[in-house]
Amino acid sequence: MVSDERDRDDDVHSQDQQHIKLPPCSNNLATALLTDAYQITMAYAYWKNNTHERTASFDLLFRKNPFGGEFTIFCGLEESLKFVSNFKFTRQDVKYLRECDFAKEMDPRFFDEYLSSVDCSKITIEGIKEGTVVFPRVPLIHVSGPLGVTQLLETTLLTLINYASLVATNAARHRLTCGDEAQLLEFGLRRAQGVDGGVSASRYAYVGGFDATSNCEAGRQFGIPVRGTHAHSFVQAHSKWDDIHGRKVGECEDFCKEAREMLKELREAMVSSDSNNSAAYQFGETNESELISFCAYAIAFPNSFLALIDTYDTLKSGTPNYVAVALTLKKCGFQPVGVRIDSGDLSYLSLMIREFMIEAEKCLERRGKHFSLLAKGLAAETKITASNDINETVLRELKQSGHSIDAFGIGTHLVTCMAQPALGCVYKLVEIDKTPRIKLSEDVEKVTIPGKKKCYRLYGKIGEPIVDVMLREDEKEPKVGERVLCRHPFLEGKRAFVTPAKVEKLLLVCWDGEKGGCPRKFYEESVGLEKSRLRVKEQVKLMRADHLRYTNPTPYKVSVSGDLYQFTHQLWLDNLPARELT
Amino acid sequence: MVSDERDRDDDVHSQDQQHIKLPPCSNNLATALLTDAYQITMAYAYWKNNTHERTASFDLLFRKNPFGGEFTIFCGLEESLKFVSNFKFTRQDVKYLRECDFAKEMDPRFFDEYLSSVDCSKITIEGIKEGTVVFPRVPLIHVSGPLGVTQLLETTLLTLINYASLVATNAARHRLTCGDEAQLLEFGLRRAQGVDGGVSASRYAYVGGFDATSNCEAGRQFGIPVRGTHAHSFVQAHSKWDDIHGRKVGECEDFCKEAREMLKELREAMVSSDSNNSAAYQFGETNESELISFCAYAIAFPNSFLALIDTYDTLKSGTPNYVAVALTLKKCGFQPVGVRIDSGDLSYLSLMIREFMIEAEKCLERRGKHFSLLAKGLAAETKITASNDINETVLRELKQSGHSIDAFGIGTHLVTCMAQPALGCVYKLVEIDKTPRIKLSEDVEKVTIPGKKKCYRLYGKIGEPIVDVMLREDEKEPKVGERVLCRHPFLEGKRAFVTPAKVEKLLLVCWDGEKGGCPRKFYEESVGLEKSRLRVKEQVKLMRADHLRYTNPTPYKVSVSGDLYQFTHQLWLDNLPARELT
């Protein structure tokens, strides 16, 4: 696998020893112009009123975990940093914007003096490391800098983070459900929401814990392992033995003839067996076109033969045809891989396929040493891949009803996040010219926590995260072994003291425009596909099981310091218009 | 608005007088490598067995209309043709594929002799015009050509058509629900599934009947009108009158002063009024920061002032602040546009905003000619835009409960197609070397109709489509005034005679690789954003209302000729393994 050159360290441009510029986003459309028109009109109104250079601070956060769960995986930071690093309206962008309806009454100097030259050299971003388990209300990234630019960044940052985090979370939930053993394969490209929907899905599904993708473009760009076998059309495309050209495989002169004989042998062995096994019974009629197509595929891929066995009838035809071709391959000195099923009752079928193979081993054992040796290990070695409309619920049900599946191919549900196709990240102004701002709402969930904040995760003695706590900027950071008051941000009665065994600072400087870009140390230690993937794995492991479970998970606590609580509520009262009772 | 240069006629390359090559896809990732790995492994197996040059035919179709409806809008053809026109594995693509795991046991000649040079010069595609109303089972496109290439095209064609058709259908449903009068604005970029999810959504929402988008990149690429005003952060960013720089607007020397006085005047007029109107009552406390921000925006956009009025309190603060600034603008010789609300009960609020303005007009009338003239027409002229989590259901409920909204801004639900985030298009082999193939399934819905087919839409006397009918390739086409037997493809009892008043051929040749590309006539008459958009509008108008309705819509009939019925069922029986009863 080749990882994208643009991802390599030697391709990032050094500004000084400590800070680096990054290459452009992996999707070349993620540029300054990929934004909502109102960002341009607002930037203009700021510029017109000369407030565009005031210092503003925005929090990017979400308010509710997706999929009815109590955790989220943060992703999209690397792309966000690349976007910021290359943020610039090109001459063509400006030309286009000048011709838009809304530009008719704009002062042309806005474009010449401001928009053409604006960049992120005055922007600072603190962010949580990609792949971290995160929770509602804690800022995922905190953006500070001139009001005009901070505003202009909003839409693109949301676009880059919302879907990335959603897919990674979805993937992590699938991984949690099926355990570490199973192979998880992402097969969603054809049902994805647009080209980039497909490519991003492959990338963030991998970060969230999938093992491979079917998507070659994602493989090329990100170095994700790529997998694929064949489709039903391949089986349908074959009908005659003449469809196969060149039958020599390894030592074997006529692979097709051998496979036909092997099938005959298998049939005789199993039919003549005194077993009353239902698997044996199933084996009557087989479809010859299917056998031909399996031979064609085996001749092309003798070392990695994996057959789709449900085109005609999985148990009656596909399984015996597979076994015949697999044993023929073994006879020729190759090791077949397994089968894929794409329809029907995956629990029942996978168990029956395995049972059929156990039975085949037994029956062939009685046909002499030659067949006995060939068949030995067949059932244990065969990998069963399943791929029919699988989602988290199906994985749970399969686990409950029992199955014999080694790998799951998951498409539509994973990439479109059908259970909840959008994560509602928002980007809220929390401070302007060092004055904290609050966004009120009649819905308490939507009230923002004002000002620039310090955010920490406090861990317990066995290394489990206990609570995230936000502090005012000038407060002292929590220390190991020292008691910290953690208050619910809005409910007065909810408060607790925590004495952390470990304190982790969540928001780290990941972009400092004035110093020249992304801190090299942050980039080297924290950025990259494999690092993020490993982080997801490690972090999910640390979480208490009740936060992760499917049914009624326990909410993880997100709190504020006593100081921040008081401050927030005072500002709230100051801003809330008192209603007149009538 | 500049339409993308790549979309222009003068940029397509002429091969001969009649056929043209097309520019690349609008998303530069939609290339040959954007495919599932199994297409490559299958192509290899065909090549290895020397079946890759056999002539194959695939139908691309869906089996069920989305969103519980009974119609679908077909989109994605233009991008599909661009993809086909430029289909080629680059040297880098081939280099990458050679290094993949699955390539380890491939013969290197496959890459050198086949994959490096394969293109669509031997491919023929028949397709339905983009923007046509379509129904299950009728092929949207029919692809013929060498087995290897036809197979290699599958995934990308599905990716380009699935989401495009889904969003266009979603948009058309929204348009149907709210009628022709309302403005529909697509605001979904930040919640879209990836960058291209956002850009494609804007494009196909426009085709489906939306009027504009907030997405600047989509505006630039496709020439879609772009709209935007300001966000809550803009209101939050203002708190002092000093935040405004340069207060001269038109004739008016100090706009802020005038606006403050106008608000005072308005308050006095309405409070002193003897009306018991609830709207008047609401007007007590207003938020000054909000007034400041409205002034700042009005100074920047005096000719297109549209204010977001729900930051503090829509009725108590936002509406009177808007009215004060709007009247001040009128006083200065400008025409304000309106308001936007983004929270709360949109039905109630929009009605109350309008009522407030009617009341304000009345009250100001009593304050003398000057104010009377300024206020005249205020209620009628103010455009109310609403944009809070709107979807088809909300639009229906608003219609039922009554509202006074002129424009709807729709984001998440539209672009993620939350009600059904994937359309299940499939790509099925129907013929190989002129021999029709059938794909069986225990689920009758999934049985394919074999062979290359002719597809027609038969219209009734008042121009309404009655039935789509598929015929075998060698059958005579239906004629106006001649009785046609139309049979349900699977249910023997369902059959009808139709005497069409008009016959429309649905599948037209849109790519002929051997002749040099896309027929110029087809391209000029049928391809393009505005043409597709108009087609949707015209076609939806022609449909019988019961096919379009939200609740229990009547399925539109899709049928086969008597000949095709017989043929399909014979092939079905020939291929179906007879079960042994026990």
PDB file of N, CA and C in Angstrom, chain A residues 2 33 35-38 41 49 51 54 96 99 105 151 154 159 162 190 193 195-196 214 216-217 219 229 233 236 239 243 245 281 285 296 303-304 416 421 437 582, chain B residues 2 33 35-38 41 49 51 54 99 105 151 154 162 189-190 193 195-196 214 216-217 219 229 233 236 239 243 245 281 296-297 303-304 416 421 437 578 582:
ATOM      1  N   VAL A   2       0.568   2.185  -0.823  1.00  0.00           N
ATOM      2  CA  VAL A   2       1.305   3.446  -0.862  1.00  0.00           C
ATOM      3  C   VAL A   2       0.494   4.489  -0.098  1.00  0.00           C
ATOM      4  N   LEU A  33     -13.452  28.852  -0.582  1.00  0.00           N
ATOM      5  CA  LEU A  33     -14.739  29.118  -1.236  1.00  0.00           C
ATOM      6  C   LEU A  33     -15.815  28.094  -0.844  1.00  0.00           C
ATOM      7  N   THR A  35     -17.857  27.464   1.358  1.00  0.00           N
ATOM      8  CA  THR A  35     -18.416  28.100   2.547  1.00  0.00           C
ATOM      9  C   THR A  35     -19.808  28.633   2.252  1.00  0.00           C
ATOM     10  N   ASP A  36     -20.516  28.990   3.306  1.00  0.00           N
ATOM     11  CA  ASP A  36     -21.827  29.597   3.125  1.00  0.00           C
ATOM     12  C   ASP A  36     -21.669  31.070   2.764  1.00  0.00           C
ATOM     13  N   ALA A  37     -22.532  31.521   1.888  1.00  0.00           N
ATOM     14  CA  ALA A  37     -22.460  32.918   1.434  1.00  0.00           C
ATOM     15  C   ALA A  37     -22.522  33.889   2.608  1.00  0.00           C
ATOM     16  N   TYR A  38     -23.240  33.521   3.679  1.00  0.00           N
ATOM     17  CA  TYR A  38     -23.373  34.512   4.755  1.00  0.00           C
ATOM     18  C   TYR A  38     -22.071  34.768   5.492  1.00  0.00           C
ATOM     19  N   THR A  41     -20.840  37.711   3.483  1.00  0.00           N
ATOM     20  CA  THR A  41     -21.572  38.956   3.750  1.00  0.00           C
ATOM     21  C   THR A  41     -21.275  39.453   5.166  1.00  0.00           C
ATOM     22  N   ASN A  49     -17.641  47.973   8.963  1.00  0.00           N
ATOM     23  CA  ASN A  49     -17.746  48.656  10.252  1.00  0.00           C
ATOM     24  C   ASN A  49     -16.433  48.649  11.026  1.00  0.00           C
ATOM     25  N   THR A  51     -14.751  46.302  12.288  1.00  0.00           N
ATOM     26  CA  THR A  51     -14.639  45.405  13.449  1.00  0.00           C
ATOM     27  C   THR A  51     -13.960  44.089  13.060  1.00  0.00           C
ATOM     28  N   ARG A  54     -11.004  42.858  15.234  1.00  0.00           N
ATOM     29  CA  ARG A  54     -11.170  42.568  16.661  1.00  0.00           C
ATOM     30  C   ARG A  54     -10.865  41.102  16.916  1.00  0.00           C
ATOM     31  N   TYR A  96     -15.230  35.347  -8.836  1.00  0.00           N
ATOM     32  CA  TYR A  96     -16.576  34.780  -8.756  1.00  0.00           C
ATOM     33  C   TYR A  96     -17.438  35.534  -7.740  1.00  0.00           C
ATOM     34  N   GLU A  99     -18.984  38.811  -8.595  1.00  0.00           N
ATOM     35  CA  GLU A  99     -20.075  38.781  -9.577  1.00  0.00           C
ATOM     36  C   GLU A  99     -21.380  38.257  -8.968  1.00  0.00           C
ATOM     37  N   GLU A 105     -23.778  45.469  -3.819  1.00  0.00           N
ATOM     38  CA  GLU A 105     -23.655  46.699  -3.046  1.00  0.00           C
ATOM     39  C   GLU A 105     -22.445  46.685  -2.100  1.00  0.00           C
ATOM     40  N   GLN A 151     -14.651  34.062  11.543  1.00  0.00           N
ATOM     41  CA  GLN A 151     -15.998  33.851  11.007  1.00  0.00           C
ATOM     42  C   GLN A 151     -15.944  33.109   9.679  1.00  0.00           C
ATOM     43  N   GLU A 154     -15.811  29.162   9.635  1.00  0.00           N
ATOM     44  CA  GLU A 154     -16.856  28.339  10.257  1.00  0.00           C
ATOM     45  C   GLU A 154     -17.339  27.143   9.423  1.00  0.00           C
ATOM     46  N   THR A 159     -17.928  21.347   8.104  1.00  0.00           N
ATOM     47  CA  THR A 159     -18.061  20.312   7.070  1.00  0.00           C
ATOM     48  C   THR A 159     -16.983  19.239   7.243  1.00  0.00           C
ATOM     49  N   ASN A 162     -17.795  17.458  11.076  1.00  0.00           N
ATOM     50  CA  ASN A 162     -19.079  16.791  11.332  1.00  0.00           C
ATOM     51  C   ASN A 162     -19.117  15.355  10.817  1.00  0.00           C
ATOM     52  N   ARG A 190     -20.537   2.728  -3.301  1.00  0.00           N
ATOM     53  CA  ARG A 190     -21.609   2.923  -4.286  1.00  0.00           C
ATOM     54  C   ARG A 190     -22.858   3.573  -3.693  1.00  0.00           C
ATOM     55  N   GLN A 193     -22.846   9.297  -0.040  1.00  0.00           N
ATOM     56  CA  GLN A 193     -23.431  10.565  -0.467  1.00  0.00           C
ATOM     57  C   GLN A 193     -22.371  11.381  -1.206  1.00  0.00           C
ATOM     58  N   VAL A 195     -19.026  11.561  -4.083  1.00  0.00           N
ATOM     59  CA  VAL A 195     -17.685  10.997  -4.232  1.00  0.00           C
ATOM     60  C   VAL A 195     -16.909  11.097  -2.917  1.00  0.00           C
ATOM     61  N   ASP A 196     -16.899  12.280  -2.345  1.00  0.00           N
ATOM     62  CA  ASP A 196     -16.124  12.480  -1.134  1.00  0.00           C
ATOM     63  C   ASP A 196     -16.789  11.813   0.056  1.00  0.00           C
ATOM     64  N   SER A 214     -13.186  -1.463   0.389  1.00  0.00           N
ATOM     65  CA  SER A 214     -13.231  -1.901  -1.007  1.00  0.00           C
ATOM     66  C   SER A 214     -12.831  -0.766  -1.945  1.00  0.00           C
ATOM     67  N   CYS A 216     -10.758   1.665  -3.865  1.00  0.00           N
ATOM     68  CA  CYS A 216      -9.366   1.772  -4.333  1.00  0.00           C
ATOM     69  C   CYS A 216      -8.825   3.192  -4.185  1.00  0.00           C
ATOM     70  N   GLU A 217      -9.648   4.194  -4.482  1.00  0.00           N
ATOM     71  CA  GLU A 217      -9.189   5.587  -4.379  1.00  0.00           C
ATOM     72  C   GLU A 217      -8.802   5.910  -2.934  1.00  0.00           C
ATOM     73  N   GLY A 219      -7.862   3.730  -0.789  1.00  0.00           N
ATOM     74  CA  GLY A 219      -6.644   2.953  -0.564  1.00  0.00           C
ATOM     75  C   GLY A 219      -5.419   3.712  -1.031  1.00  0.00           C
ATOM     76  N   THR A 229     -13.408  -9.329  -3.877  1.00  0.00           N
ATOM     77  CA  THR A 229     -13.439 -10.672  -4.471  1.00  0.00           C
ATOM     78  C   THR A 229     -14.144 -10.604  -5.807  1.00  0.00           C
ATOM     79  N   SER A 233     -22.483 -10.775 -10.725  1.00  0.00           N
ATOM     80  CA  SER A 233     -22.378 -10.691 -12.184  1.00  0.00           C
ATOM     81  C   SER A 233     -21.279 -11.611 -12.711  1.00  0.00           C
ATOM     82  N   GLN A 236     -22.895 -14.931 -12.929  1.00  0.00           N
ATOM     83  CA  GLN A 236     -23.852 -14.926 -14.043  1.00  0.00           C
ATOM     84  C   GLN A 236     -23.168 -14.939 -15.404  1.00  0.00           C
ATOM     85  N   SER A 239     -21.318 -19.628 -18.182  1.00  0.00           N
ATOM     86  CA  SER A 239     -22.334 -20.664 -18.337  1.00  0.00           C
ATOM     87  C   SER A 239     -21.791 -21.936 -18.981  1.00  0.00           C
ATOM     88  N   ASP A 243     -16.008 -21.142 -21.319  1.00  0.00           N
ATOM     89  CA  ASP A 243     -15.756 -19.794 -20.813  1.00  0.00           C
ATOM     90  C   ASP A 243     -14.403 -19.705 -20.116  1.00  0.00           C
ATOM     91  N   HIS A 245     -10.359 -20.355 -20.107  1.00  0.00           N
ATOM     92  CA  HIS A 245      -9.252 -20.396 -21.053  1.00  0.00           C
ATOM     93  C   HIS A 245      -7.988 -20.680 -20.239  1.00  0.00           C
ATOM     94  N   TYR A 281     -27.667 -33.624   3.819  1.00  0.00           N
ATOM     95  CA  TYR A 281     -28.908 -33.754   3.069  1.00  0.00           C
ATOM     96  C   TYR A 281     -29.049 -32.670   2.013  1.00  0.00           C
ATOM     97  N   GLU A 285     -28.659 -31.049  -5.771  1.00  0.00           N
ATOM     98  CA  GLU A 285     -28.467 -30.329  -7.015  1.00  0.00           C
ATOM     99  C   GLU A 285     -27.434 -29.191  -6.858  1.00  0.00           C
ATOM    100  N   ALA A 296     -13.113 -20.443 -12.825  1.00  0.00           N
ATOM    101  CA  ALA A 296     -12.504 -19.293 -13.519  1.00  0.00           C
ATOM    102  C   ALA A 296     -11.808 -18.375 -12.512  1.00  0.00           C
ATOM    103  N   ASN A 303      -4.121 -18.453  -5.068  1.00  0.00           N
ATOM    104  CA  ASN A 303      -3.630 -18.256  -3.691  1.00  0.00           C
ATOM    105  C   ASN A 303      -4.570 -17.454  -2.811  1.00  0.00           C
ATOM    106  N   SER A 304      -5.601 -16.854  -3.412  1.00  0.00           N
ATOM    107  CA  SER A 304      -6.479 -16.031  -2.590  1.00  0.00           C
ATOM    108  C   SER A 304      -7.936 -16.239  -2.990  1.00  0.00           C
ATOM    109  N   THR A 416     -23.512   5.941   5.127  1.00  0.00           N
ATOM    110  CA  THR A 416     -24.526   7.004   5.196  1.00  0.00           C
ATOM    111  C   THR A 416     -24.926   7.271   6.638  1.00  0.00           C
ATOM    112  N   PRO A 421     -27.887  10.370  10.210  1.00  0.00           N
ATOM    113  CA  PRO A 421     -26.972  10.781   9.136  1.00  0.00           C
ATOM    114  C   PRO A 421     -26.279  12.132   9.302  1.00  0.00           C
ATOM    115  N   ARG A 437     -18.697  35.988  25.771  1.00  0.00           N
ATOM    116  CA  ARG A 437     -20.061  36.119  25.269  1.00  0.00           C
ATOM    117  C   ARG A 437     -20.812  34.824  25.529  1.00  0.00           C
ATOM    118  N   THR A 582     -47.960  38.654  33.519  1.00  0.00           N
ATOM    119  CA  THR A 582     -49.259  39.337  33.364  1.00  0.00           C
ATOM    120  C   THR A 582     -50.369  38.399  33.821  1.00  0.00           C
TER     121      THR A 582
ATOM    122  N   VAL B   2     -21.204  32.940 -12.532  1.00  0.00           N
ATOM    123  CA  VAL B   2     -20.378  32.347 -13.584  1.00  0.00           C
ATOM    124  C   VAL B   2     -20.629  30.855 -13.589  1.00  0.00           C
ATOM    125  N   LEU B  33     -10.229   5.022 -10.782  1.00  0.00           N
ATOM    126  CA  LEU B  33      -9.776   4.387  -9.539  1.00  0.00           C
ATOM    127  C   LEU B  33     -10.820   4.487  -8.425  1.00  0.00           C
ATOM    128  N   THR B  35     -13.355   3.094  -7.377  1.00  0.00           N
ATOM    129  CA  THR B  35     -14.117   1.873  -7.628  1.00  0.00           C
ATOM    130  C   THR B  35     -13.839   0.853  -6.546  1.00  0.00           C
ATOM    131  N   ASP B  36     -14.662  -0.181  -6.502  1.00  0.00           N
ATOM    132  CA  ASP B  36     -14.427  -1.265  -5.560  1.00  0.00           C
ATOM    133  C   ASP B  36     -13.344  -2.189  -6.096  1.00  0.00           C
ATOM    134  N   ALA B  37     -12.528  -2.661  -5.175  1.00  0.00           N
ATOM    135  CA  ALA B  37     -11.419  -3.535  -5.564  1.00  0.00           C
ATOM    136  C   ALA B  37     -11.896  -4.755  -6.359  1.00  0.00           C
ATOM    137  N   TYR B  38     -13.105  -5.246  -6.056  1.00  0.00           N
ATOM    138  CA  TYR B  38     -13.521  -6.470  -6.752  1.00  0.00           C
ATOM    139  C   TYR B  38     -13.774  -6.253  -8.234  1.00  0.00           C
ATOM    140  N   THR B  41     -10.362  -7.148  -9.527  1.00  0.00           N
ATOM    141  CA  THR B  41     -10.072  -8.592  -9.484  1.00  0.00           C
ATOM    142  C   THR B  41     -10.944  -9.341 -10.494  1.00  0.00           C
ATOM    143  N   ASN B  49      -9.070 -15.448 -18.233  1.00  0.00           N
ATOM    144  CA  ASN B  49      -9.828 -16.500 -18.913  1.00  0.00           C
ATOM    145  C   ASN B  49     -10.255 -16.089 -20.322  1.00  0.00           C
ATOM    146  N   THR B  51     -12.225 -13.858 -21.373  1.00  0.00           N
ATOM    147  CA  THR B  51     -13.640 -13.539 -21.606  1.00  0.00           C
ATOM    148  C   THR B  51     -13.878 -12.027 -21.539  1.00  0.00           C
ATOM    149  N   ARG B  54     -15.796 -10.329 -24.411  1.00  0.00           N
ATOM    150  CA  ARG B  54     -17.174 -10.712 -24.753  1.00  0.00           C
ATOM    151  C   ARG B  54     -18.097  -9.512 -24.576  1.00  0.00           C
ATOM    152  N   GLU B  99       0.643  -2.576  -6.576  1.00  0.00           N
ATOM    153  CA  GLU B  99       1.250  -2.773  -5.250  1.00  0.00           C
ATOM    154  C   GLU B  99       0.247  -3.269  -4.220  1.00  0.00           C
ATOM    155  N   GLU B 105      -0.757 -12.008  -6.990  1.00  0.00           N
ATOM    156  CA  GLU B 105      -0.735 -13.176  -7.868  1.00  0.00           C
ATOM    157  C   GLU B 105      -1.316 -12.890  -9.247  1.00  0.00           C
ATOM    158  N   GLN B 151     -17.901  -4.086 -16.632  1.00  0.00           N
ATOM    159  CA  GLN B 151     -17.802  -4.413 -15.209  1.00  0.00           C
ATOM    160  C   GLN B 151     -17.063  -3.323 -14.439  1.00  0.00           C
ATOM    161  N   GLU B 154     -19.040  -0.184 -13.077  1.00  0.00           N
ATOM    162  CA  GLU B 154     -20.172  -0.329 -12.141  1.00  0.00           C
ATOM    163  C   GLU B 154     -20.173   0.642 -10.960  1.00  0.00           C
ATOM    164  N   ASN B 162     -26.648   7.297  -7.680  1.00  0.00           N
ATOM    165  CA  ASN B 162     -27.441   7.046  -6.465  1.00  0.00           C
ATOM    166  C   ASN B 162     -27.756   8.319  -5.687  1.00  0.00           C
ATOM    167  N   LEU B 189     -24.557  22.716   3.605  1.00  0.00           N
ATOM    168  CA  LEU B 189     -23.139  22.361   3.475  1.00  0.00           C
ATOM    169  C   LEU B 189     -22.496  21.851   4.755  1.00  0.00           C
ATOM    170  N   ARG B 190     -22.730  22.541   5.865  1.00  0.00           N
ATOM    171  CA  ARG B 190     -22.008  22.186   7.092  1.00  0.00           C
ATOM    172  C   ARG B 190     -22.386  20.817   7.648  1.00  0.00           C
ATOM    173  N   GLN B 193     -22.454  15.064   4.069  1.00  0.00           N
ATOM    174  CA  GLN B 193     -21.541  13.939   4.253  1.00  0.00           C
ATOM    175  C   GLN B 193     -20.317  14.137   3.373  1.00  0.00           C
ATOM    176  N   VAL B 195     -17.229  16.777   1.673  1.00  0.00           N
ATOM    177  CA  VAL B 195     -17.161  17.952   0.818  1.00  0.00           C
ATOM    178  C   VAL B 195     -18.065  17.804  -0.395  1.00  0.00           C
ATOM    179  N   ASP B 196     -17.937  16.674  -1.066  1.00  0.00           N
ATOM    180  CA  ASP B 196     -18.707  16.480  -2.277  1.00  0.00           C
ATOM    181  C   ASP B 196     -20.174  16.217  -1.959  1.00  0.00           C
ATOM    182  N   SER B 214     -26.676  28.198  -0.247  1.00  0.00           N
ATOM    183  CA  SER B 214     -25.753  29.033   0.514  1.00  0.00           C
ATOM    184  C   SER B 214     -24.304  28.722   0.139  1.00  0.00           C
ATOM    185  N   CYS B 216     -21.072  28.611  -1.700  1.00  0.00           N
ATOM    186  CA  CYS B 216     -20.370  29.416  -2.713  1.00  0.00           C
ATOM    187  C   CYS B 216     -19.659  28.547  -3.750  1.00  0.00           C
ATOM    188  N   GLU B 217     -19.056  27.461  -3.306  1.00  0.00           N
ATOM    189  CA  GLU B 217     -18.333  26.594  -4.239  1.00  0.00           C
ATOM    190  C   GLU B 217     -19.309  26.013  -5.275  1.00  0.00           C
ATOM    191  N   GLY B 219     -22.062  27.396  -6.119  1.00  0.00           N
ATOM    192  CA  GLY B 219     -22.449  28.535  -6.949  1.00  0.00           C
ATOM    193  C   GLY B 219     -21.437  28.759  -8.060  1.00  0.00           C
ATOM    194  N   THR B 229     -27.246  35.718   4.553  1.00  0.00           N
ATOM    195  CA  THR B 229     -27.440  36.958   5.287  1.00  0.00           C
ATOM    196  C   THR B 229     -26.407  37.040   6.404  1.00  0.00           C
ATOM    197  N   SER B 233     -23.865  34.678  15.447  1.00  0.00           N
ATOM    198  CA  SER B 233     -22.582  35.208  15.912  1.00  0.00           C
ATOM    199  C   SER B 233     -22.426  36.684  15.539  1.00  0.00           C
ATOM    200  N   GLN B 236     -24.258  38.501  18.196  1.00  0.00           N
ATOM    201  CA  GLN B 236     -23.487  38.402  19.441  1.00  0.00           C
ATOM    202  C   GLN B 236     -22.233  39.271  19.423  1.00  0.00           C
ATOM    203  N   SER B 239     -22.019  44.853  20.740  1.00  0.00           N
ATOM    204  CA  SER B 239     -22.601  45.192  22.036  1.00  0.00           C
ATOM    205  C   SER B 239     -22.606  46.699  22.309  1.00  0.00           C
ATOM    206  N   ASP B 243     -19.223  49.959  18.111  1.00  0.00           N
ATOM    207  CA  ASP B 243     -18.899  48.859  17.199  1.00  0.00           C
ATOM    208  C   ASP B 243     -19.200  49.221  15.744  1.00  0.00           C
ATOM    209  N   HIS B 245     -18.835  51.798  12.592  1.00  0.00           N
ATOM    210  CA  HIS B 245     -17.865  52.732  12.057  1.00  0.00           C
ATOM    211  C   HIS B 245     -18.466  53.293  10.782  1.00  0.00           C
ATOM    212  N   TYR B 281     -48.818  44.228  22.201  1.00  0.00           N
ATOM    213  CA  TYR B 281     -48.492  43.997  23.601  1.00  0.00           C
ATOM    214  C   TYR B 281     -47.065  43.462  23.770  1.00  0.00           C
ATOM    215  N   ALA B 296     -25.455  47.748  11.979  1.00  0.00           N
ATOM    216  CA  ALA B 296     -24.172  47.432  11.332  1.00  0.00           C
ATOM    217  C   ALA B 296     -24.406  46.712  10.003  1.00  0.00           C
ATOM    218  N   TYR B 297     -25.367  45.802  10.018  1.00  0.00           N
ATOM    219  CA  TYR B 297     -25.633  45.032   8.798  1.00  0.00           C
ATOM    220  C   TYR B 297     -26.323  45.899   7.745  1.00  0.00           C
ATOM    221  N   ASN B 303     -29.328  47.987   0.581  1.00  0.00           N
ATOM    222  CA  ASN B 303     -30.291  47.577  -0.451  1.00  0.00           C
ATOM    223  C   ASN B 303     -30.771  46.149  -0.309  1.00  0.00           C
ATOM    224  N   SER B 304     -30.139  45.386   0.569  1.00  0.00           N
ATOM    225  CA  SER B 304     -30.558  43.985   0.674  1.00  0.00           C
ATOM    226  C   SER B 304     -30.592  43.552   2.131  1.00  0.00           C
ATOM    227  N   THR B 416     -28.649  15.403   3.761  1.00  0.00           N
ATOM    228  CA  THR B 416     -28.338  14.032   4.189  1.00  0.00           C
ATOM    229  C   THR B 416     -29.484  13.084   3.846  1.00  0.00           C
ATOM    230  N   PRO B 421     -31.372   7.837   3.726  1.00  0.00           N
ATOM    231  CA  PRO B 421     -30.103   8.403   3.249  1.00  0.00           C
ATOM    232  C   PRO B 421     -29.418   7.664   2.104  1.00  0.00           C
ATOM    233  N   ARG B 437     -29.551 -12.858 -19.744  1.00  0.00           N
ATOM    234  CA  ARG B 437     -29.306 -13.485 -18.448  1.00  0.00           C
ATOM    235  C   ARG B 437     -30.331 -12.975 -17.461  1.00  0.00           C
ATOM    236  N   ALA B 578     -35.440 -27.019  -9.442  1.00  0.00           N
ATOM    237  CA  ALA B 578     -36.671 -27.554  -8.851  1.00  0.00           C
ATOM    238  C   ALA B 578     -36.332 -28.126  -7.488  1.00  0.00           C
ATOM    239  N   THR B 582     -39.919 -33.211   0.412  1.00  0.00           N
ATOM    240  CA  THR B 582     -39.660 -34.374   1.283  1.00  0.00           C
ATOM    241  C   THR B 582     -40.706 -34.404   2.388  1.00  0.00           C
TER     242      THR B 582
END
